[in-house]
Amino acid sequence: MDLQVGLLDIDICGPSIPKMLGLEGQDIHQSNLGWSPVYVESNLGVMSIGFMLPNPDDAVIWRGPRKNGLIKQFLKDVDWGEIDYLVVDAPPGTSDEHISIVQYLQATGIDGAIIVTTPQQVSLIDVRKEISFCKKVGVPVLGVVENMSGLRQPLSDLRFVKPSEAGETDATEWALNYIKEKAPELLSLVTCSEVFDSSKGGAEKMCDEMKVPFLGKVPMDPQLCKAAEEGRSCFDDQKCSASAPALKSIVKKLTKID
Amino acid sequence: MENGGDSGGVPDNANEHCAGTQSETAGKAEACAGCPNQQICATAPKGPDPDLLAIIERMNTVKHKILVLSGKGGVGKSTFSAQLSFALAEMDYQVGLLDIDICGPSIPKMLGLEGQGIHQSNLGWQPVYVESNLGVMSIGFMLPNQDDAVIWRGPRKNGLIKQFLKDVDWGDIDYLVVDAPPGTKFLIDVRKEINFCKKVGVPVLGVVENMSGLRQTISTLKFVKPSESGDTDATEWALNYIKDSAPELLSVVACSEVFDSSKGGAEKMCHEMRVPFLGKVPMDPQLCKAAEEGRSCFTDEKCIASAPALKEIIKKLIKKE
């Protein structure tokens, strides 16, 4: 959308952002203006502790004060330049990192928080706590996203197995030929599975109860998972047909809110 | 980049050349001048943490302690901890389940114990019992309102964890299962957890690959016809069509690999990091239901996809211990 964007990863213990932007192995350079973000595109700069670890398997076993120190340093020393949006990716929960980021940024104005959840009740219980946290510290809740909201796949993408006493045999080729012959109209259909039970209403109902906006659902999409792991945008090619439209819709709502 | 906590007696915010909080010169050395901990070090008693002694005493009646960790959140660690506890209890072991996920305690719900309170006796805090041989402790039992956010910094959380270990009267138990919070994308973070365990000297009993694909019989799938204006439900139509024209499909199981494991998944990683691979648990909507309703997945026949896999894993675990 041609906006200038910064992405700050403050998940000190589990920084996923470098991989997801295709930036593994990159280093941070310093200039006289401060630390330079690592640029994916000329208008998308990224900062993460992931860039500072010599070995990606290294565990960062830090207690709170040291993590807070690094978050402060990210906010103080990184030279973002003029940007439209700073997206801050926080770790799960309501702990040191969250308290710190809110404390440090509050004076400069935080537009709000987006909370991501999956549909099950146990996830929603934690989201309610996140919403309470935001209300308590005065951060507006821009909305909740229900992720992994069911699995949609064209029938032709499925694998099939025939279970038996001795174990399982792959029956994918057989099944697809069988379908083409006997029931070809099935091939134009999309299958839906609801992996995480949302019979109690999922995130949408919870948002209604807690009076926060519901931004939308994103279905499980193996293609999205691939794109994320390969550091690609899901919007670039046509592969993420299940998830990209849903994500786009959510982003549009967000930019209108702001 | 160094990784240090204060596990050598050197706090994170200490001065350079800190001799350690347990050193004879702690708080009094030249290097201590201006350190925020100087007062504490100069006046605090040296020697082992007395709380540690109390914890050791409590743990004397606990035969085996298993930590359940995960790198990332949302992978199903609490579900696994709960089902592991159910399984061990069903094998007639005495089991304690300790939920130390202070910010996001899921365990009470998963054991059907929401709304319960903690009772104290002269022996200490009483676990909340699901069965006579399965006791549970969680901060979830202490929150007056489920929606309350527990916004604590590290030291306070540690204080509560210490208290759980010091004050809870587990009695004589065979297994204490500890459900930890996430921390320390998927395999990237598990590698960090394994390194963490190696670093602090905790044996890695093994890795469980959860949500390892989705398996469903064709008859349980929903079908939709996508179109410009949206989706139309076509489930009934599709099932009748299959029964009429392609009935052999009904005995076939459909598999989806939601999370890409083409790089080898957890099994390959375990091989590389030389830790045991305990097994895969498929995604099972029935397991999700059981977890949310606080039920054991082993008691009814519904969790056909996941229960056998979990059982296998637990058998491997017991053999190790």
Coordinates of C-alpha atoms in Angstrom, one line a residue:
Chain A
M1 CA 0.0 0.0 0.0
D2 CA 3.1 2.2 -0.3
L3 CA 3.3 3.1 3.3
Q4 CA 6.6 3.5 5.2
V5 CA 6.7 0.6 7.7
G6 CA 8.8 -0.5 10.6
L7 CA 8.5 -3.9 12.3
L8 CA 9.9 -4.3 15.8
D9 CA 10.1 -7.8 17.2
I10 CA 10.3 -7.6 21.0
D11 CA 9.9 -11.4 21.6
I12 CA 13.3 -11.6 23.1
C13 CA 13.0 -15.3 23.9
G14 CA 11.4 -16.5 20.7
P15 CA 12.1 -14.0 17.9
S16 CA 10.4 -15.4 14.7
I17 CA 10.3 -12.2 12.7
P18 CA 13.7 -12.5 10.9
K19 CA 12.7 -15.9 9.4
M20 CA 9.2 -14.7 8.5
L21 CA 10.6 -11.8 6.5
G22 CA 13.3 -13.8 4.8
L23 CA 16.1 -12.1 6.8
E24 CA 17.8 -14.9 8.6
G25 CA 21.5 -14.4 9.1
Q26 CA 21.4 -10.6 8.6
D27 CA 23.2 -8.3 10.9
I28 CA 22.5 -4.9 12.4
H29 CA 24.6 -2.0 11.2
Q30 CA 25.2 1.1 13.1
S31 CA 25.4 4.5 11.7
N32 CA 25.9 7.9 13.4
L33 CA 22.1 8.2 13.4
G34 CA 21.7 5.0 15.5
W35 CA 21.1 1.3 14.7
S36 CA 19.8 0.8 11.2
P37 CA 16.8 -1.5 10.7
V38 CA 17.3 -4.4 8.3
Y39 CA 15.4 -3.6 5.1
V40 CA 13.2 -6.1 3.4
E41 CA 12.0 -3.5 1.0
S42 CA 13.0 0.1 0.8
N43 CA 9.9 1.0 2.8
L44 CA 9.9 -2.0 5.2
G45 CA 12.6 -2.0 7.9
V46 CA 12.8 -4.7 10.6
M47 CA 14.5 -4.9 14.0
S48 CA 14.8 -8.0 16.2
I49 CA 17.1 -9.6 18.7
G50 CA 17.2 -12.4 16.2
F51 CA 19.7 -10.4 14.2
M52 CA 22.0 -10.3 17.2
L53 CA 22.3 -14.0 18.0
P54 CA 25.4 -15.7 16.5
N55 CA 23.6 -19.0 16.5
P56 CA 19.8 -19.3 16.0
D57 CA 19.7 -22.2 18.4
D58 CA 21.1 -20.1 21.2
A59 CA 18.6 -19.8 24.1
V60 CA 18.2 -16.3 25.4
I61 CA 17.9 -17.0 29.1
W62 CA 17.4 -13.5 30.4
R63 CA 15.4 -12.3 33.4
G64 CA 13.2 -9.3 33.1
P65 CA 15.4 -6.3 33.7
R66 CA 17.8 -7.4 31.0
K67 CA 15.0 -7.9 28.5
N68 CA 13.6 -4.5 29.4
G69 CA 17.0 -3.0 28.9
L70 CA 17.1 -4.3 25.3
I71 CA 13.6 -3.2 24.6
K72 CA 14.5 0.3 25.8
Q73 CA 17.5 0.2 23.6
F74 CA 15.5 -0.8 20.6
L75 CA 13.2 2.2 21.2
K76 CA 16.0 4.6 21.9
D77 CA 18.7 3.7 19.4
V78 CA 17.0 2.4 16.3
D79 CA 16.8 5.0 13.5
W80 CA 13.5 4.3 11.8
G81 CA 13.4 7.5 10.0
E82 CA 10.1 8.9 8.9
I83 CA 7.6 6.1 8.9
D84 CA 3.8 5.8 8.7
Y85 CA 3.5 2.6 10.8
L86 CA 5.5 0.9 13.5
V87 CA 4.2 -2.6 14.1
V88 CA 5.4 -4.1 17.4
D89 CA 5.3 -7.9 17.6
A90 CA 5.1 -8.8 21.3
P91 CA 5.5 -12.3 22.9
P92 CA 2.4 -14.0 24.2
G93 CA 1.1 -13.1 27.6
T94 CA 1.1 -10.1 29.9
S95 CA 4.5 -9.7 31.4
D96 CA 7.7 -7.8 31.5
E97 CA 7.9 -7.1 27.8
H98 CA 4.3 -5.9 27.6
I99 CA 4.5 -3.7 30.7
S100 CA 7.8 -2.2 29.4
I101 CA 6.7 -1.5 25.9
V102 CA 3.6 0.2 27.1
Q103 CA 5.4 2.2 29.7
Y104 CA 8.1 3.4 27.3
L105 CA 5.8 4.2 24.4
Q106 CA 2.7 5.6 26.2
A107 CA 4.1 9.1 26.4
T108 CA 4.5 9.2 22.6
G109 CA 1.1 7.7 21.9
I110 CA 0.1 4.2 21.0
D111 CA -2.7 3.9 18.4
G112 CA -3.7 0.6 19.9
A113 CA -3.3 -3.1 20.2
I114 CA -4.4 -6.0 17.9
I115 CA -4.9 -9.3 19.7
V116 CA -4.6 -12.5 17.7
T117 CA -6.2 -15.7 18.9
T118 CA -7.4 -19.1 17.8
P119 CA -11.1 -20.1 18.2
Q120 CA -10.9 -22.4 21.2
Q121 CA -12.1 -21.4 24.6
V122 CA -8.8 -21.9 26.3
S123 CA -7.3 -19.3 23.9
L124 CA -10.1 -16.9 24.4
I125 CA -9.7 -17.1 28.2
D126 CA -6.1 -15.8 27.7
V127 CA -7.4 -13.2 25.2
R128 CA -9.8 -11.8 27.7
K129 CA -6.9 -11.3 30.0
E130 CA -5.0 -9.5 27.3
I131 CA -8.0 -7.2 26.7
S132 CA -8.2 -6.6 30.5
F133 CA -4.5 -5.7 30.4
C134 CA -5.0 -3.2 27.6
K135 CA -7.9 -1.6 29.4
K136 CA -5.9 -1.4 32.6
V137 CA -2.9 0.3 31.1
G138 CA -5.0 2.5 28.8
V139 CA -4.1 1.0 25.4
P140 CA -7.1 1.1 23.0
V141 CA -8.0 -2.3 21.6
L142 CA -8.1 -1.9 17.8
G143 CA -9.6 -5.4 17.5
V144 CA -9.3 -9.2 17.7
V145 CA -8.3 -11.5 14.9
E146 CA -9.4 -15.1 15.0
N147 CA -6.6 -17.0 13.4
M148 CA -6.6 -20.7 12.3
S149 CA -10.3 -20.4 12.0
G150 CA -11.0 -23.7 10.2
L151 CA -9.2 -25.4 7.4
R152 CA -10.3 -24.8 3.8
Q153 CA -8.8 -26.8 1.1
P154 CA -9.8 -27.8 -2.4
L155 CA -10.7 -31.5 -2.5
S156 CA -7.9 -32.1 -5.0
D157 CA -5.3 -31.0 -2.4
L158 CA -6.2 -33.7 0.1
R159 CA -4.2 -36.8 0.7
F160 CA -6.1 -40.0 1.3
V161 CA -5.2 -43.2 3.2
K162 CA -7.0 -46.5 3.5
P163 CA -6.7 -47.7 7.2
S164 CA -6.4 -51.4 7.8
E165 CA -5.3 -53.9 10.4
A166 CA -1.7 -53.9 9.2
G167 CA -1.6 -50.1 9.1
E168 CA -2.3 -47.5 6.5
T169 CA -1.8 -47.4 2.7
D170 CA -1.6 -44.3 0.7
A171 CA -4.6 -44.1 -1.5
T172 CA -4.3 -40.6 -2.9
E173 CA -3.8 -41.5 -6.6
W174 CA -6.5 -44.2 -6.5
A175 CA -9.0 -41.8 -4.8
L176 CA -8.4 -38.9 -7.3
N177 CA -8.8 -41.2 -10.3
Y178 CA -11.9 -42.8 -8.7
I179 CA -13.4 -39.3 -8.2
K180 CA -12.5 -38.1 -11.7
E181 CA -14.3 -41.2 -13.1
K182 CA -17.3 -41.6 -10.8
A183 CA -17.9 -38.2 -9.2
P184 CA -16.2 -35.4 -11.1
E185 CA -18.4 -32.7 -9.8
L186 CA -16.7 -33.1 -6.4
L187 CA -13.5 -31.6 -7.8
S188 CA -15.0 -28.1 -7.9
L189 CA -15.8 -28.2 -4.2
V190 CA -13.8 -26.9 -1.2
T191 CA -13.6 -28.9 2.0
C192 CA -13.9 -27.3 5.4
S193 CA -12.8 -28.7 8.7
E194 CA -13.2 -27.0 12.0
V195 CA -10.1 -28.1 13.9
F196 CA -10.6 -25.9 16.9
D197 CA -14.1 -26.1 18.3
S198 CA -15.8 -22.7 18.1
S199 CA -19.3 -23.9 19.0
K200 CA -19.3 -21.5 21.9
G201 CA -19.2 -18.6 19.5
G202 CA -15.4 -18.2 19.0
A203 CA -13.7 -14.8 19.1
E204 CA -16.6 -12.9 17.5
K205 CA -18.9 -13.7 20.4
M206 CA -16.2 -12.9 22.9
C207 CA -15.6 -9.5 21.3
D208 CA -19.3 -8.8 21.5
E209 CA -19.2 -9.6 25.2
M210 CA -16.1 -7.6 25.9
K211 CA -17.2 -4.7 23.6
V212 CA -14.1 -4.7 21.5
P213 CA -14.1 -4.8 17.7
F214 CA -13.9 -8.1 15.9
L215 CA -11.6 -7.7 12.9
G216 CA -12.2 -11.0 11.2
K217 CA -11.3 -14.6 10.8
V218 CA -8.3 -16.1 9.0
P219 CA -8.6 -19.7 8.0
M220 CA -5.8 -22.2 8.4
D221 CA -3.9 -22.2 5.1
P222 CA -0.9 -24.5 4.5
Q223 CA 0.2 -22.1 1.8
L224 CA 0.2 -19.2 4.3
C225 CA 2.3 -21.4 6.6
K226 CA 4.8 -22.0 3.7
A227 CA 4.9 -18.3 2.8
A228 CA 5.6 -17.4 6.5
E229 CA 8.4 -20.0 6.8
E230 CA 10.0 -18.9 3.5
G231 CA 9.8 -15.3 4.4
R232 CA 7.4 -14.3 1.6
S233 CA 4.4 -12.0 1.5
C234 CA 1.2 -14.0 1.1
F235 CA -0.1 -11.3 -1.2
D236 CA 2.5 -11.6 -3.9
D237 CA 1.3 -14.8 -5.6
Q238 CA -2.0 -16.4 -6.0
K239 CA -1.2 -19.4 -3.8
C240 CA -2.6 -18.3 -0.5
S241 CA -6.1 -18.3 -1.9
A242 CA -7.7 -19.3 1.4
S243 CA -6.0 -16.8 3.7
A244 CA -4.8 -13.8 1.7
P245 CA -8.3 -12.3 1.0
A246 CA -9.2 -12.6 4.7
L247 CA -6.0 -10.9 5.8
K248 CA -6.5 -8.2 3.3
S249 CA -9.9 -7.5 4.5
I250 CA -8.6 -7.2 8.1
V251 CA -5.8 -4.9 7.1
K252 CA -8.2 -2.6 5.3
K253 CA -10.4 -2.4 8.4
L254 CA -7.3 -1.5 10.5
T255 CA -6.1 1.2 8.3
K256 CA -9.6 2.8 8.2
I257 CA -9.6 2.7 12.1
D258 CA -6.3 4.4 12.3
Chain B
M1 CA 26.1 -12.2 23.0
E2 CA 26.3 -13.7 26.4
N3 CA 23.4 -15.5 27.9
G4 CA 23.4 -15.2 31.7
G5 CA 20.7 -15.0 34.3
D6 CA 21.6 -14.5 37.9
S7 CA 22.3 -18.2 38.2
G8 CA 26.0 -17.6 39.1
G9 CA 25.0 -15.2 41.7
V10 CA 25.6 -12.3 39.3
P11 CA 22.4 -10.3 38.8
D12 CA 21.5 -8.9 35.4
N13 CA 21.9 -5.3 36.5
A14 CA 25.1 -5.8 38.4
N15 CA 28.3 -3.8 37.9
E16 CA 31.1 -5.2 35.8
H17 CA 33.5 -7.3 37.8
C18 CA 30.7 -8.3 40.1
A19 CA 32.0 -11.0 42.5
G20 CA 28.6 -12.6 42.8
T21 CA 25.9 -12.1 45.4
Q22 CA 27.1 -15.0 47.5
S23 CA 30.7 -13.9 47.6
E24 CA 32.3 -12.9 50.9
T25 CA 33.0 -9.4 49.5
A26 CA 29.5 -9.0 48.1
G27 CA 28.4 -5.4 48.5
K28 CA 31.6 -4.4 50.0
A29 CA 34.2 -4.7 47.2
E30 CA 35.4 -1.8 45.2
A31 CA 33.6 -3.1 42.2
C32 CA 30.3 -2.8 44.1
A33 CA 30.3 1.0 44.3
G34 CA 27.2 2.4 42.6
C35 CA 25.7 -1.0 41.9
P36 CA 21.9 -1.0 42.5
N37 CA 22.2 -4.2 44.5
Q38 CA 25.0 -2.9 46.8
Q39 CA 22.8 -2.4 49.9
I40 CA 21.2 -5.8 49.5
C41 CA 24.4 -7.6 49.0
A42 CA 26.1 -5.9 51.9
T43 CA 23.3 -6.7 54.3
A44 CA 21.7 -10.0 53.1
P45 CA 22.7 -13.3 54.7
K46 CA 25.0 -15.4 52.7
G47 CA 24.7 -19.1 52.1
P48 CA 22.0 -21.3 50.5
D49 CA 18.5 -19.9 49.9
P50 CA 16.5 -21.1 52.9
D51 CA 13.5 -21.4 50.6
L52 CA 15.4 -23.9 48.6
L53 CA 15.7 -26.1 51.6
A54 CA 12.0 -26.0 52.2
I55 CA 11.4 -26.9 48.5
I56 CA 13.8 -29.8 48.7
E57 CA 11.9 -31.1 51.7
R58 CA 8.6 -30.9 49.9
M59 CA 10.0 -32.6 46.9
N60 CA 11.2 -35.6 49.0
T61 CA 7.8 -37.2 48.6
V62 CA 7.8 -36.7 44.8
K63 CA 9.3 -39.6 42.9
H64 CA 9.5 -38.1 39.4
K65 CA 9.3 -34.6 38.1
I66 CA 8.5 -33.9 34.5
L67 CA 8.6 -30.4 33.0
V68 CA 6.5 -29.8 29.9
L69 CA 7.9 -27.0 27.9
S70 CA 7.3 -25.4 24.5
G71 CA 9.1 -22.7 22.6
K72 CA 6.0 -21.1 21.2
G73 CA 2.6 -20.5 22.7
G74 CA -0.5 -22.2 21.3
V75 CA 1.1 -25.5 20.4
G76 CA -1.0 -27.6 22.8
K77 CA 1.4 -27.9 25.7
S78 CA -1.3 -27.5 28.4
T79 CA -3.5 -30.0 26.5
F80 CA -0.7 -32.5 26.5
S81 CA 0.1 -31.9 30.2
A82 CA -3.5 -32.4 31.2
Q83 CA -3.9 -35.6 29.1
L84 CA -0.6 -36.9 30.4
S85 CA -1.8 -36.4 33.9
F86 CA -5.1 -38.1 33.2
A87 CA -3.3 -41.1 31.6
L88 CA -0.9 -41.5 34.5
A89 CA -3.7 -41.3 37.0
E90 CA -5.6 -43.9 35.0
M91 CA -2.6 -46.2 35.3
D92 CA -3.1 -45.9 39.1
Y93 CA -0.1 -43.6 39.8
Q94 CA -0.4 -40.8 42.3
V95 CA -0.1 -37.6 40.2
G96 CA 0.3 -33.9 40.8
L97 CA -0.1 -31.3 38.1
L98 CA 1.4 -27.9 38.7
D99 CA 0.5 -25.1 36.3
I100 CA 3.1 -22.4 36.4
D101 CA 1.8 -20.4 33.5
I102 CA 1.1 -17.4 35.6
C103 CA -0.2 -15.2 32.8
G104 CA -2.3 -17.7 30.9
P105 CA -3.3 -20.6 33.3
S106 CA -5.3 -23.1 31.1
I107 CA -5.0 -26.1 33.4
P108 CA -8.1 -25.6 35.6
K109 CA -10.4 -25.5 32.6
M110 CA -8.7 -28.5 31.0
L111 CA -9.3 -30.6 34.1
G112 CA -12.9 -29.4 34.6
L113 CA -11.9 -27.5 37.8
E114 CA -13.0 -23.9 36.9
G115 CA -14.2 -21.9 39.8
Q116 CA -12.5 -24.0 42.5
G117 CA -10.6 -22.4 45.4
I118 CA -7.5 -23.4 47.2
H119 CA -7.8 -24.7 50.8
Q120 CA -5.1 -24.4 53.3
S121 CA -4.4 -26.9 56.0
N122 CA -1.7 -27.1 58.7
L123 CA 0.3 -29.2 56.2
G124 CA 0.2 -26.4 53.6
W125 CA -1.8 -25.5 50.5
Q126 CA -4.1 -28.3 49.4
P127 CA -4.1 -29.2 45.7
V128 CA -7.5 -29.3 44.1
Y129 CA -8.3 -33.0 43.4
V130 CA -9.9 -34.2 40.1
E131 CA -9.6 -37.8 41.3
S132 CA -8.3 -39.0 44.6
N133 CA -5.0 -39.7 42.9
L134 CA -4.8 -36.5 40.7
G135 CA -4.2 -33.2 42.4
V136 CA -3.8 -29.8 40.7
M137 CA -2.4 -26.5 41.6
S138 CA -2.6 -23.3 39.5
I139 CA -2.9 -19.5 39.9
G140 CA -6.1 -20.0 38.0
F141 CA -7.7 -21.1 41.3
M142 CA -6.6 -17.8 42.9
L143 CA -8.1 -15.3 40.5
P144 CA -11.5 -14.0 41.6
N145 CA -12.4 -13.2 38.0
Q146 CA -11.4 -15.3 35.1
D147 CA -10.9 -12.3 32.9
D148 CA -8.4 -10.7 35.3
A149 CA -5.1 -10.1 33.7
V150 CA -2.1 -11.1 35.8
I151 CA 0.3 -8.4 34.9
W152 CA 3.3 -9.3 36.9
R153 CA 7.0 -8.7 36.3
G154 CA 9.4 -11.5 36.7
P155 CA 10.3 -11.4 40.4
R156 CA 6.7 -11.6 41.5
K157 CA 6.0 -14.5 39.2
N158 CA 9.1 -16.2 40.6
G159 CA 7.9 -15.6 44.1
L160 CA 4.6 -17.4 43.4
I161 CA 6.3 -20.3 41.6
K162 CA 8.6 -20.6 44.7
Q163 CA 5.6 -20.6 46.9
F164 CA 3.9 -23.3 44.9
L165 CA 6.9 -25.4 45.3
K166 CA 7.4 -24.6 49.0
D167 CA 3.9 -24.6 50.4
V168 CA 1.8 -27.0 48.3
D169 CA 1.2 -30.3 50.2
W170 CA 1.3 -32.9 47.4
G171 CA 1.8 -35.8 49.7
D172 CA 3.4 -38.9 48.4
I173 CA 3.2 -38.8 44.6
D174 CA 4.8 -40.8 41.8
Y175 CA 4.7 -38.0 39.2
L176 CA 4.7 -34.2 39.4
V177 CA 3.9 -32.8 35.9
V178 CA 4.8 -29.1 35.6
D179 CA 3.1 -27.2 32.9
A180 CA 5.3 -24.3 32.0
P181 CA 4.4 -21.2 30.1
P182 CA 5.7 -20.9 26.5
G183 CA 9.0 -19.2 26.0
T184 CA 12.6 -19.5 25.9
K185 CA 8.1 -20.5 15.0
F186 CA 8.0 -23.6 15.7
L187 CA 11.2 -25.6 15.5
I188 CA 13.4 -22.5 15.9
D189 CA 12.0 -22.0 19.4
V190 CA 12.1 -25.7 20.3
R191 CA 15.8 -25.7 19.5
K192 CA 16.2 -22.9 22.0
E193 CA 14.3 -24.8 24.6
I194 CA 16.5 -27.8 24.1
N195 CA 19.6 -25.7 24.5
F196 CA 18.1 -24.1 27.6
C197 CA 17.6 -27.6 29.1
K198 CA 21.1 -28.6 28.2
K199 CA 22.5 -25.4 29.7
V200 CA 20.8 -25.7 33.1
G201 CA 21.3 -29.5 33.3
V202 CA 17.8 -30.7 32.8
P203 CA 17.6 -34.0 30.8
V204 CA 15.4 -33.8 27.8
L205 CA 13.1 -36.8 28.0
G206 CA 11.9 -36.1 24.4
V207 CA 10.0 -33.9 22.0
V208 CA 6.3 -34.4 21.0
E209 CA 5.2 -33.1 17.6
N210 CA 1.7 -31.9 18.2
M211 CA -0.9 -30.8 15.6
S212 CA 0.9 -33.1 13.2
G213 CA -1.6 -33.1 10.4
L214 CA -5.3 -33.4 10.3
R215 CA -7.1 -36.7 9.7
Q216 CA -10.7 -37.0 9.1
T217 CA -13.1 -39.5 7.5
I218 CA -14.7 -38.1 4.4
S219 CA -18.1 -38.4 6.0
T220 CA -17.1 -35.8 8.6
L221 CA -16.0 -33.2 6.2
K222 CA -18.0 -30.1 5.3
F223 CA -18.2 -29.1 1.7
V224 CA -18.8 -25.7 0.2
K225 CA -19.2 -24.5 -3.4
P226 CA -17.1 -21.3 -3.7
S227 CA -18.5 -18.5 -6.0
E228 CA -18.2 -14.8 -6.7
S229 CA -20.9 -14.0 -4.1
G230 CA -19.5 -16.3 -1.4
D231 CA -19.7 -19.9 -0.3
T232 CA -22.8 -22.1 -0.4
D233 CA -22.9 -25.1 1.9
A234 CA -22.9 -28.3 -0.2
T235 CA -22.3 -30.9 2.5
E236 CA -25.6 -32.8 2.2
W237 CA -25.5 -32.7 -1.6
A238 CA -21.9 -33.9 -1.6
L239 CA -22.5 -36.8 0.8
N240 CA -25.5 -38.0 -1.2
Y241 CA -23.6 -37.7 -4.4
I242 CA -20.7 -39.8 -2.9
K243 CA -23.1 -42.4 -1.6
D244 CA -24.7 -42.7 -5.0
S245 CA -21.7 -42.5 -7.4
A246 CA -18.6 -43.2 -5.4
P247 CA -19.4 -45.1 -2.2
E248 CA -15.9 -46.6 -1.8
L249 CA -14.8 -43.1 -0.7
L250 CA -16.6 -43.4 2.5
S251 CA -14.1 -45.8 3.9
V252 CA -11.2 -43.6 3.1
V253 CA -9.5 -41.2 5.6
A254 CA -8.6 -37.7 4.3
C255 CA -5.3 -36.2 5.6
S256 CA -4.2 -32.6 5.5
E257 CA -0.8 -31.4 6.5
V258 CA -1.6 -28.0 7.9
F259 CA 1.8 -27.1 9.1
D260 CA 4.5 -27.8 6.5
S261 CA 6.8 -30.5 7.6
S262 CA 8.7 -31.0 4.4
K263 CA 12.0 -30.1 6.1
G264 CA 11.6 -33.1 8.3
G265 CA 9.6 -31.8 11.2
A266 CA 10.4 -32.5 14.8
E267 CA 11.8 -36.0 14.1
K268 CA 14.6 -34.7 12.0
M269 CA 15.4 -31.9 14.5
C270 CA 15.5 -34.5 17.3
H271 CA 18.0 -36.5 15.3
E272 CA 20.2 -33.4 14.7
M273 CA 20.1 -32.3 18.3
R274 CA 20.4 -35.9 19.7
V275 CA 17.3 -35.9 21.9
P276 CA 14.6 -38.5 21.8
F277 CA 11.6 -38.1 19.5
L278 CA 8.6 -39.3 21.4
G279 CA 6.0 -39.2 18.5
K280 CA 3.4 -37.3 16.6
V281 CA -0.1 -36.3 17.8
P282 CA -2.5 -35.5 14.9
M283 CA -4.9 -32.6 15.1
D284 CA -8.1 -33.9 16.5
P285 CA -11.2 -31.8 16.9
Q286 CA -12.4 -34.3 19.4
L287 CA -9.3 -33.8 21.5
C288 CA -9.8 -30.1 21.5
K289 CA -13.4 -30.7 22.7
A290 CA -12.2 -33.0 25.5
A291 CA -9.6 -30.5 26.6
E292 CA -12.1 -27.7 26.7
E293 CA -14.6 -29.7 28.6
G294 CA -12.0 -30.9 31.1
R295 CA -12.2 -34.6 30.1
S296 CA -9.7 -37.3 29.7
C297 CA -9.3 -38.2 26.0
F298 CA -8.8 -41.9 27.0
T299 CA -12.2 -42.5 28.7
D300 CA -14.5 -42.6 25.7
E301 CA -13.9 -43.8 22.1
K302 CA -14.3 -40.3 20.5
C303 CA -10.7 -39.2 20.2
I304 CA -9.8 -41.9 17.7
A305 CA -7.3 -39.8 15.9
S306 CA -5.3 -38.6 18.9
A307 CA -5.8 -40.9 21.9
P308 CA -3.7 -43.9 20.5
A309 CA -0.9 -41.5 19.6
L310 CA -0.9 -39.9 23.1
K311 CA -1.0 -43.4 24.7
E312 CA 2.1 -44.5 22.7
I313 CA 4.0 -41.4 23.8
I314 CA 3.1 -41.8 27.4
K315 CA 4.2 -45.4 27.4
K316 CA 7.6 -44.4 26.0
L317 CA 7.9 -41.8 28.7
I318 CA 7.2 -44.1 31.6
K319 CA 9.7 -46.6 30.4
K320 CA 12.3 -43.8 30.4
E321 CA 11.6 -42.8 33.9

